[in-house]
Amino acid sequence: MVWGDEILLLGHATMDHLHEDFVVCLGDLPLAPDEILPGVLDAMIEHLSVHFGDEDRWREEAGFLPRQCHMDEHGAVLQSTAEERFRLQQGDMLPCRRFADAL
């Protein structure tokens, strides 16, 4: 995935910045050398924690009615990243690299 304003820009500067950072983190996962892949995944996990926390808070503050569904999706993604981190700790690199496609 490559950031493109014409496709991904929402018009909410702070959220657009988070999404652009996400695209950068996402692009790093499949390309990182094995020895730094755990750190790259940890950076993605950190980014997603902040990203999702901010989005969830904004939706709450705005009174966005279907927010719980979106928050549940965020939780599922964070659970998946934790599972990928566990696989990576077991020495299984390939699922982590493929995880970028799923995200």
mmCIF file of N, CA and C in Angstrom:
data_model
loop_
_atom_site.group_PDB
_atom_site.id
_atom_site.type_symbol
_atom_site.label_atom_id
_atom_site.label_comp_id
_atom_site.label_asym_id
_atom_site.label_seq_id
_atom_site.Cartn_x
_atom_site.Cartn_y
_atom_site.Cartn_z
ATOM 1 N N MET A 1 0.849 -1.162 0.000
ATOM 2 C CA MET A 1 0.000 0.000 0.000
ATOM 3 C C MET A 1 0.898 1.229 0.000
ATOM 4 N N VAL A 2 0.535 2.179 -0.822
ATOM 5 C CA VAL A 2 1.280 3.430 -0.917
ATOM 6 C C VAL A 2 0.308 4.564 -0.618
ATOM 7 N N TRP A 3 0.749 5.508 0.212
ATOM 8 C CA TRP A 3 -0.103 6.637 0.547
ATOM 9 C C TRP A 3 -0.385 7.444 -0.717
ATOM 10 N N GLY A 4 -1.622 7.820 -0.885
ATOM 11 C CA GLY A 4 -2.027 8.692 -1.979
ATOM 12 C C GLY A 4 -3.170 9.566 -1.514
ATOM 13 N N ASP A 5 -2.962 10.875 -1.500
ATOM 14 C CA ASP A 5 -3.993 11.794 -1.024
ATOM 15 C C ASP A 5 -5.311 11.592 -1.762
ATOM 16 N N GLU A 6 -5.221 11.344 -3.060
ATOM 17 C CA GLU A 6 -6.432 11.235 -3.865
ATOM 18 C C GLU A 6 -7.287 10.020 -3.493
ATOM 19 N N ILE A 7 -6.691 9.047 -2.859
ATOM 20 C CA ILE A 7 -7.421 7.827 -2.489
ATOM 21 C C ILE A 7 -7.677 7.764 -0.984
ATOM 22 N N LEU A 8 -6.705 8.139 -0.179
ATOM 23 C CA LEU A 8 -6.769 7.894 1.261
ATOM 24 C C LEU A 8 -7.060 9.109 2.126
ATOM 25 N N LEU A 9 -6.968 10.302 1.571
ATOM 26 C CA LEU A 9 -7.156 11.511 2.365
ATOM 27 C C LEU A 9 -8.617 11.658 2.778
ATOM 28 N N LEU A 10 -8.836 11.855 4.086
ATOM 29 C CA LEU A 10 -10.187 12.010 4.612
ATOM 30 C C LEU A 10 -10.570 13.480 4.806
ATOM 31 N N GLY A 11 -9.570 14.345 4.935
ATOM 32 C CA GLY A 11 -9.847 15.752 5.180
ATOM 33 C C GLY A 11 -9.851 16.125 6.649
ATOM 34 N N HIS A 12 -9.460 15.204 7.498
ATOM 35 C CA HIS A 12 -9.292 15.449 8.939
ATOM 36 C C HIS A 12 -7.794 15.330 9.168
ATOM 37 N N ALA A 13 -7.115 16.473 9.286
ATOM 38 C CA ALA A 13 -5.649 16.509 9.257
ATOM 39 C C ALA A 13 -4.994 15.540 10.236
ATOM 40 N N THR A 14 -5.474 15.507 11.463
ATOM 41 C CA THR A 14 -4.840 14.644 12.460
ATOM 42 C C THR A 14 -5.041 13.175 12.114
ATOM 43 N N MET A 15 -6.245 12.821 11.694
ATOM 44 C CA MET A 15 -6.515 11.427 11.321
ATOM 45 C C MET A 15 -5.757 11.061 10.047
ATOM 46 N N ASP A 16 -5.697 11.994 9.099
ATOM 47 C CA ASP A 16 -4.940 11.724 7.872
ATOM 48 C C ASP A 16 -3.473 11.470 8.183
ATOM 49 N N HIS A 17 -2.912 12.216 9.133
ATOM 50 C CA HIS A 17 -1.517 12.016 9.529
ATOM 51 C C HIS A 17 -1.330 10.621 10.144
ATOM 52 N N LEU A 18 -2.263 10.200 11.000
ATOM 53 C CA LEU A 18 -2.192 8.852 11.586
ATOM 54 C C LEU A 18 -2.241 7.791 10.494
ATOM 55 N N HIS A 19 -3.135 7.977 9.535
ATOM 56 C CA HIS A 19 -3.268 6.992 8.463
ATOM 57 C C HIS A 19 -2.018 6.948 7.580
ATOM 58 N N GLU A 20 -1.432 8.103 7.342
ATOM 59 C CA GLU A 20 -0.203 8.134 6.551
ATOM 60 C C GLU A 20 0.930 7.419 7.293
ATOM 61 N N ASP A 21 1.040 7.643 8.603
ATOM 62 C CA ASP A 21 2.034 6.929 9.413
ATOM 63 C C ASP A 21 1.784 5.429 9.389
ATOM 64 N N PHE A 22 0.510 5.033 9.426
ATOM 65 C CA PHE A 22 0.153 3.619 9.355
ATOM 66 C C PHE A 22 0.667 2.999 8.061
ATOM 67 N N VAL A 23 0.476 3.691 6.955
ATOM 68 C CA VAL A 23 0.928 3.172 5.656
ATOM 69 C C VAL A 23 2.443 2.966 5.662
ATOM 70 N N VAL A 24 3.178 3.881 6.281
ATOM 71 C CA VAL A 24 4.636 3.745 6.377
ATOM 72 C C VAL A 24 4.995 2.511 7.204
ATOM 73 N N CYS A 25 4.380 2.374 8.384
ATOM 74 C CA CYS A 25 4.645 1.208 9.240
ATOM 75 C C CYS A 25 4.305 -0.090 8.509
ATOM 76 N N LEU A 26 3.194 -0.081 7.820
ATOM 77 C CA LEU A 26 2.739 -1.259 7.094
ATOM 78 C C LEU A 26 3.746 -1.668 6.024
ATOM 79 N N GLY A 27 4.282 -0.693 5.327
ATOM 80 C CA GLY A 27 5.259 -0.974 4.277
ATOM 81 C C GLY A 27 6.563 -1.534 4.818
ATOM 82 N N ASP A 28 6.877 -1.246 6.081
ATOM 83 C CA ASP A 28 8.119 -1.734 6.687
ATOM 84 C C ASP A 28 8.059 -3.224 7.034
ATOM 85 N N LEU A 29 6.871 -3.748 7.340
ATOM 86 C CA LEU A 29 6.771 -5.142 7.809
ATOM 87 C C LEU A 29 7.319 -6.172 6.825
ATOM 88 N N PRO A 30 6.892 -6.177 5.572
ATOM 89 C CA PRO A 30 7.380 -7.231 4.686
ATOM 90 C C PRO A 30 8.827 -7.053 4.231
ATOM 91 N N LEU A 31 9.370 -5.861 4.407
ATOM 92 C CA LEU A 31 10.712 -5.563 3.893
ATOM 93 C C LEU A 31 11.819 -5.629 4.939
ATOM 94 N N ALA A 32 11.466 -5.647 6.204
ATOM 95 C CA ALA A 32 12.471 -5.591 7.270
ATOM 96 C C ALA A 32 13.320 -6.853 7.305
ATOM 97 N N PRO A 33 14.628 -6.706 7.469
ATOM 98 C CA PRO A 33 15.481 -7.886 7.657
ATOM 99 C C PRO A 33 15.046 -8.639 8.917
ATOM 100 N N ASP A 34 15.265 -9.951 8.917
ATOM 101 C CA ASP A 34 14.826 -10.794 10.029
ATOM 102 C C ASP A 34 15.266 -10.264 11.391
ATOM 103 N N GLU A 35 16.487 -9.760 11.473
ATOM 104 C CA GLU A 35 17.016 -9.361 12.784
ATOM 105 C C GLU A 35 16.322 -8.127 13.364
ATOM 106 N N ILE A 36 15.681 -7.319 12.532
ATOM 107 C CA ILE A 36 14.983 -6.149 13.078
ATOM 108 C C ILE A 36 13.458 -6.272 12.974
ATOM 109 N N LEU A 37 12.971 -7.375 12.413
ATOM 110 C CA LEU A 37 11.531 -7.560 12.251
ATOM 111 C C LEU A 37 10.768 -7.445 13.575
ATOM 112 N N PRO A 38 11.267 -8.018 14.691
ATOM 113 C CA PRO A 38 10.523 -7.837 15.950
ATOM 114 C C PRO A 38 10.342 -6.363 16.334
ATOM 115 N N GLY A 39 11.360 -5.566 16.134
ATOM 116 C CA GLY A 39 11.258 -4.146 16.443
ATOM 117 C C GLY A 39 10.289 -3.419 15.514
ATOM 118 N N VAL A 40 10.279 -3.832 14.261
ATOM 119 C CA VAL A 40 9.358 -3.227 13.295
ATOM 120 C C VAL A 40 7.909 -3.578 13.665
ATOM 121 N N LEU A 41 7.680 -4.834 14.049
ATOM 122 C CA LEU A 41 6.334 -5.220 14.486
ATOM 123 C C LEU A 41 5.955 -4.483 15.772
ATOM 124 N N ASP A 42 6.890 -4.341 16.693
ATOM 125 C CA ASP A 42 6.614 -3.593 17.919
ATOM 126 C C ASP A 42 6.242 -2.141 17.609
ATOM 127 N N ALA A 43 6.920 -1.546 16.625
ATOM 128 C CA ALA A 43 6.582 -0.179 16.216
ATOM 129 C C ALA A 43 5.169 -0.127 15.640
ATOM 130 N N MET A 44 4.784 -1.156 14.885
ATOM 131 C CA MET A 44 3.429 -1.218 14.335
ATOM 132 C C MET A 44 2.408 -1.356 15.465
ATOM 133 N N ILE A 45 2.710 -2.203 16.439
ATOM 134 C CA ILE A 45 1.799 -2.388 17.574
ATOM 135 C C ILE A 45 1.637 -1.083 18.339
ATOM 136 N N GLU A 46 2.727 -0.391 18.579
ATOM 137 C CA GLU A 46 2.669 0.898 19.273
ATOM 138 C C GLU A 46 1.851 1.900 18.463
ATOM 139 N N HIS A 47 2.132 1.947 17.166
ATOM 140 C CA HIS A 47 1.385 2.875 16.316
ATOM 141 C C HIS A 47 -0.114 2.566 16.370
ATOM 142 N N LEU A 48 -0.480 1.297 16.226
ATOM 143 C CA LEU A 48 -1.893 0.930 16.222
ATOM 144 C C LEU A 48 -2.560 1.237 17.554
ATOM 145 N N SER A 49 -1.853 1.048 18.648
ATOM 146 C CA SER A 49 -2.422 1.357 19.960
ATOM 147 C C SER A 49 -2.771 2.838 20.069
ATOM 148 N N VAL A 50 -1.853 3.694 19.646
ATOM 149 C CA VAL A 50 -2.096 5.139 19.680
ATOM 150 C C VAL A 50 -3.172 5.517 18.664
ATOM 151 N N HIS A 51 -3.023 5.021 17.461
ATOM 152 C CA HIS A 51 -3.932 5.313 16.351
ATOM 153 C C HIS A 51 -5.368 4.955 16.731
ATOM 154 N N PHE A 52 -5.573 3.727 17.186
ATOM 155 C CA PHE A 52 -6.916 3.275 17.522
ATOM 156 C C PHE A 52 -7.459 4.011 18.745
ATOM 157 N N GLY A 53 -6.601 4.268 19.718
ATOM 158 C CA GLY A 53 -7.036 5.015 20.890
ATOM 159 C C GLY A 53 -7.524 6.411 20.515
ATOM 160 N N ASP A 54 -6.774 7.077 19.641
ATOM 161 C CA ASP A 54 -7.185 8.408 19.193
ATOM 162 C C ASP A 54 -8.506 8.345 18.436
ATOM 163 N N GLU A 55 -8.612 7.422 17.479
ATOM 164 C CA GLU A 55 -9.845 7.304 16.703
ATOM 165 C C GLU A 55 -11.038 6.977 17.601
ATOM 166 N N ASP A 56 -10.850 6.070 18.520
ATOM 167 C CA ASP A 56 -11.947 5.700 19.425
ATOM 168 C C ASP A 56 -12.390 6.906 20.251
ATOM 169 N N ARG A 57 -11.429 7.678 20.736
ATOM 170 C CA ARG A 57 -11.752 8.864 21.526
ATOM 171 C C ARG A 57 -12.492 9.897 20.677
ATOM 172 N N TRP A 58 -12.035 10.107 19.442
ATOM 173 C CA TRP A 58 -12.688 11.081 18.562
ATOM 174 C C TRP A 58 -14.126 10.669 18.262
ATOM 175 N N ARG A 59 -14.321 9.390 18.025
ATOM 176 C CA ARG A 59 -15.682 8.915 17.748
ATOM 177 C C ARG A 59 -16.581 9.088 18.972
ATOM 178 N N GLU A 60 -16.025 8.809 20.131
ATOM 179 C CA GLU A 60 -16.781 8.986 21.378
ATOM 180 C C GLU A 60 -17.166 10.451 21.561
ATOM 181 N N GLU A 61 -16.189 11.341 21.387
ATOM 182 C CA GLU A 61 -16.442 12.773 21.563
ATOM 183 C C GLU A 61 -17.449 13.315 20.549
ATOM 184 N N ALA A 62 -17.439 12.747 19.347
ATOM 185 C CA ALA A 62 -18.337 13.208 18.284
ATOM 186 C C ALA A 62 -19.724 12.571 18.379
ATOM 187 N N GLY A 63 -19.871 11.597 19.276
ATOM 188 C CA GLY A 63 -21.154 10.912 19.389
ATOM 189 C C GLY A 63 -21.458 10.026 18.197
ATOM 190 N N PHE A 64 -20.417 9.523 17.556
ATOM 191 C CA PHE A 64 -20.560 8.646 16.386
ATOM 192 C C PHE A 64 -21.260 7.367 16.831
ATOM 193 N N LEU A 65 -22.480 7.153 16.361
ATOM 194 C CA LEU A 65 -23.318 6.072 16.885
ATOM 195 C C LEU A 65 -22.776 4.662 16.655
ATOM 196 N N PRO A 66 -22.291 4.329 15.461
ATOM 197 C CA PRO A 66 -21.799 2.955 15.292
ATOM 198 C C PRO A 66 -20.361 2.761 15.777
ATOM 199 N N ARG A 67 -19.935 3.571 16.739
ATOM 200 C CA ARG A 67 -18.535 3.537 17.170
ATOM 201 C C ARG A 67 -18.135 2.205 17.793
ATOM 202 N N GLN A 68 -19.062 1.538 18.489
ATOM 203 C CA GLN A 68 -18.687 0.297 19.167
ATOM 204 C C GLN A 68 -18.259 -0.776 18.170
ATOM 205 N N CYS A 69 -18.929 -0.844 17.042
ATOM 206 C CA CYS A 69 -18.540 -1.808 16.006
ATOM 207 C C CYS A 69 -17.102 -1.537 15.549
ATOM 208 N N HIS A 70 -16.794 -0.275 15.320
ATOM 209 C CA HIS A 70 -15.448 0.080 14.870
ATOM 210 C C HIS A 70 -14.423 -0.183 15.972
ATOM 211 N N MET A 71 -14.804 0.104 17.209
ATOM 212 C CA MET A 71 -13.905 -0.156 18.333
ATOM 213 C C MET A 71 -13.648 -1.654 18.481
ATOM 214 N N ASP A 72 -14.669 -2.466 18.240
ATOM 215 C CA ASP A 72 -14.497 -3.918 18.283
ATOM 216 C C ASP A 72 -13.521 -4.379 17.200
ATOM 217 N N GLU A 73 -13.616 -3.761 16.017
ATOM 218 C CA GLU A 73 -12.675 -4.094 14.939
ATOM 219 C C GLU A 73 -11.250 -3.718 15.342
ATOM 220 N N HIS A 74 -11.105 -2.578 15.978
ATOM 221 C CA HIS A 74 -9.778 -2.179 16.470
ATOM 222 C C HIS A 74 -9.237 -3.215 17.450
ATOM 223 N N GLY A 75 -10.086 -3.658 18.361
ATOM 224 C CA GLY A 75 -9.671 -4.673 19.329
ATOM 225 C C GLY A 75 -9.238 -5.961 18.656
ATOM 226 N N ALA A 76 -9.965 -6.364 17.608
ATOM 227 C CA ALA A 76 -9.619 -7.591 16.888
ATOM 228 C C ALA A 76 -8.258 -7.452 16.198
ATOM 229 N N VAL A 77 -7.987 -6.288 15.632
ATOM 230 C CA VAL A 77 -6.689 -6.064 14.982
ATOM 231 C C VAL A 77 -5.567 -6.099 16.020
ATOM 232 N N LEU A 78 -5.782 -5.467 17.162
ATOM 233 C CA LEU A 78 -4.755 -5.486 18.210
ATOM 234 C C LEU A 78 -4.516 -6.908 18.715
ATOM 235 N N GLN A 79 -5.562 -7.705 18.818
ATOM 236 C CA GLN A 79 -5.411 -9.105 19.217
ATOM 237 C C GLN A 79 -4.589 -9.866 18.171
ATOM 238 N N SER A 80 -4.876 -9.611 16.910
ATOM 239 C CA SER A 80 -4.122 -10.265 15.834
ATOM 240 C C SER A 80 -2.653 -9.871 15.868
ATOM 241 N N THR A 81 -2.364 -8.602 16.145
ATOM 242 C CA THR A 81 -0.959 -8.189 16.201
ATOM 243 C C THR A 81 -0.250 -8.872 17.364
ATOM 244 N N ALA A 82 -0.953 -9.055 18.482
ATOM 245 C CA ALA A 82 -0.358 -9.762 19.626
ATOM 246 C C ALA A 82 -0.059 -11.215 19.257
ATOM 247 N N GLU A 83 -0.956 -11.833 18.502
ATOM 248 C CA GLU A 83 -0.729 -13.218 18.063
ATOM 249 C C GLU A 83 0.458 -13.297 17.117
ATOM 250 N N GLU A 84 0.585 -12.320 16.236
ATOM 251 C CA GLU A 84 1.737 -12.300 15.322
ATOM 252 C C GLU A 84 3.027 -12.095 16.098
ATOM 253 N N ARG A 85 2.984 -11.283 17.128
ATOM 254 C CA ARG A 85 4.171 -11.053 17.957
ATOM 255 C C ARG A 85 4.598 -12.346 18.647
ATOM 256 N N PHE A 86 3.613 -13.116 19.127
ATOM 257 C CA PHE A 86 3.908 -14.394 19.760
ATOM 258 C C PHE A 86 4.541 -15.356 18.750
ATOM 259 N N ARG A 87 3.985 -15.447 17.544
ATOM 260 C CA ARG A 87 4.563 -16.319 16.508
ATOM 261 C C ARG A 87 5.992 -15.900 16.190
ATOM 262 N N LEU A 88 6.201 -14.608 16.133
ATOM 263 C CA LEU A 88 7.531 -14.092 15.833
ATOM 264 C C LEU A 88 8.511 -14.470 16.937
ATOM 265 N N GLN A 89 8.073 -14.412 18.185
ATOM 266 C CA GLN A 89 8.934 -14.808 19.310
ATOM 267 C C GLN A 89 9.286 -16.287 19.232
ATOM 268 N N GLN A 90 8.428 -17.074 18.581
ATOM 269 C CA GLN A 90 8.696 -18.498 18.411
ATOM 270 C C GLN A 90 9.599 -18.765 17.203
ATOM 271 N N GLY A 91 9.986 -17.697 16.483
ATOM 272 C CA GLY A 91 10.890 -17.823 15.352
ATOM 273 C C GLY A 91 10.202 -17.955 14.006
ATOM 274 N N ASP A 92 8.890 -17.818 13.965
ATOM 275 C CA ASP A 92 8.137 -17.958 12.724
ATOM 276 C C ASP A 92 7.950 -16.575 12.094
ATOM 277 N N MET A 93 8.795 -16.244 11.123
ATOM 278 C CA MET A 93 8.822 -14.910 10.521
ATOM 279 C C MET A 93 7.788 -14.721 9.418
ATOM 280 N N LEU A 94 7.516 -15.752 8.651
ATOM 281 C CA LEU A 94 6.670 -15.614 7.468
ATOM 282 C C LEU A 94 5.263 -15.105 7.774
ATOM 283 N N PRO A 95 4.563 -15.622 8.794
ATOM 284 C CA PRO A 95 3.224 -15.082 9.060
ATOM 285 C C PRO A 95 3.232 -13.585 9.360
ATOM 286 N N CYS A 96 4.257 -13.111 10.017
ATOM 287 C CA CYS A 96 4.352 -11.688 10.327
ATOM 288 C C CYS A 96 4.474 -10.884 9.034
ATOM 289 N N ARG A 97 5.246 -11.371 8.119
ATOM 290 C CA ARG A 97 5.418 -10.674 6.841
ATOM 291 C C ARG A 97 4.119 -10.686 6.047
ATOM 292 N N ARG A 98 3.393 -11.778 6.099
ATOM 293 C CA ARG A 98 2.102 -11.879 5.410
ATOM 294 C C ARG A 98 1.026 -11.057 6.105
ATOM 295 N N PHE A 99 1.207 -10.808 7.369
ATOM 296 C CA PHE A 99 0.246 -10.039 8.155
ATOM 297 C C PHE A 99 0.027 -8.654 7.552
ATOM 298 N N ALA A 100 1.068 -8.093 6.968
ATOM 299 C CA ALA A 100 0.935 -6.778 6.338
ATOM 300 C C ALA A 100 -0.150 -6.799 5.259
ATOM 301 N N ASP A 101 -0.239 -7.883 4.507
ATOM 302 C CA ASP A 101 -1.278 -7.999 3.481
ATOM 303 C C ASP A 101 -2.666 -8.006 4.109
ATOM 304 N N ALA A 102 -2.812 -8.669 5.231
ATOM 305 C CA ALA A 102 -4.110 -8.734 5.903
ATOM 306 C C ALA A 102 -4.527 -7.369 6.445
ATOM 307 N N LEU A 103 -3.534 -6.610 6.924
ATOM 308 C CA LEU A 103 -3.858 -5.276 7.436
ATOM 309 C C LEU A 103 -4.253 -4.351 6.296
#
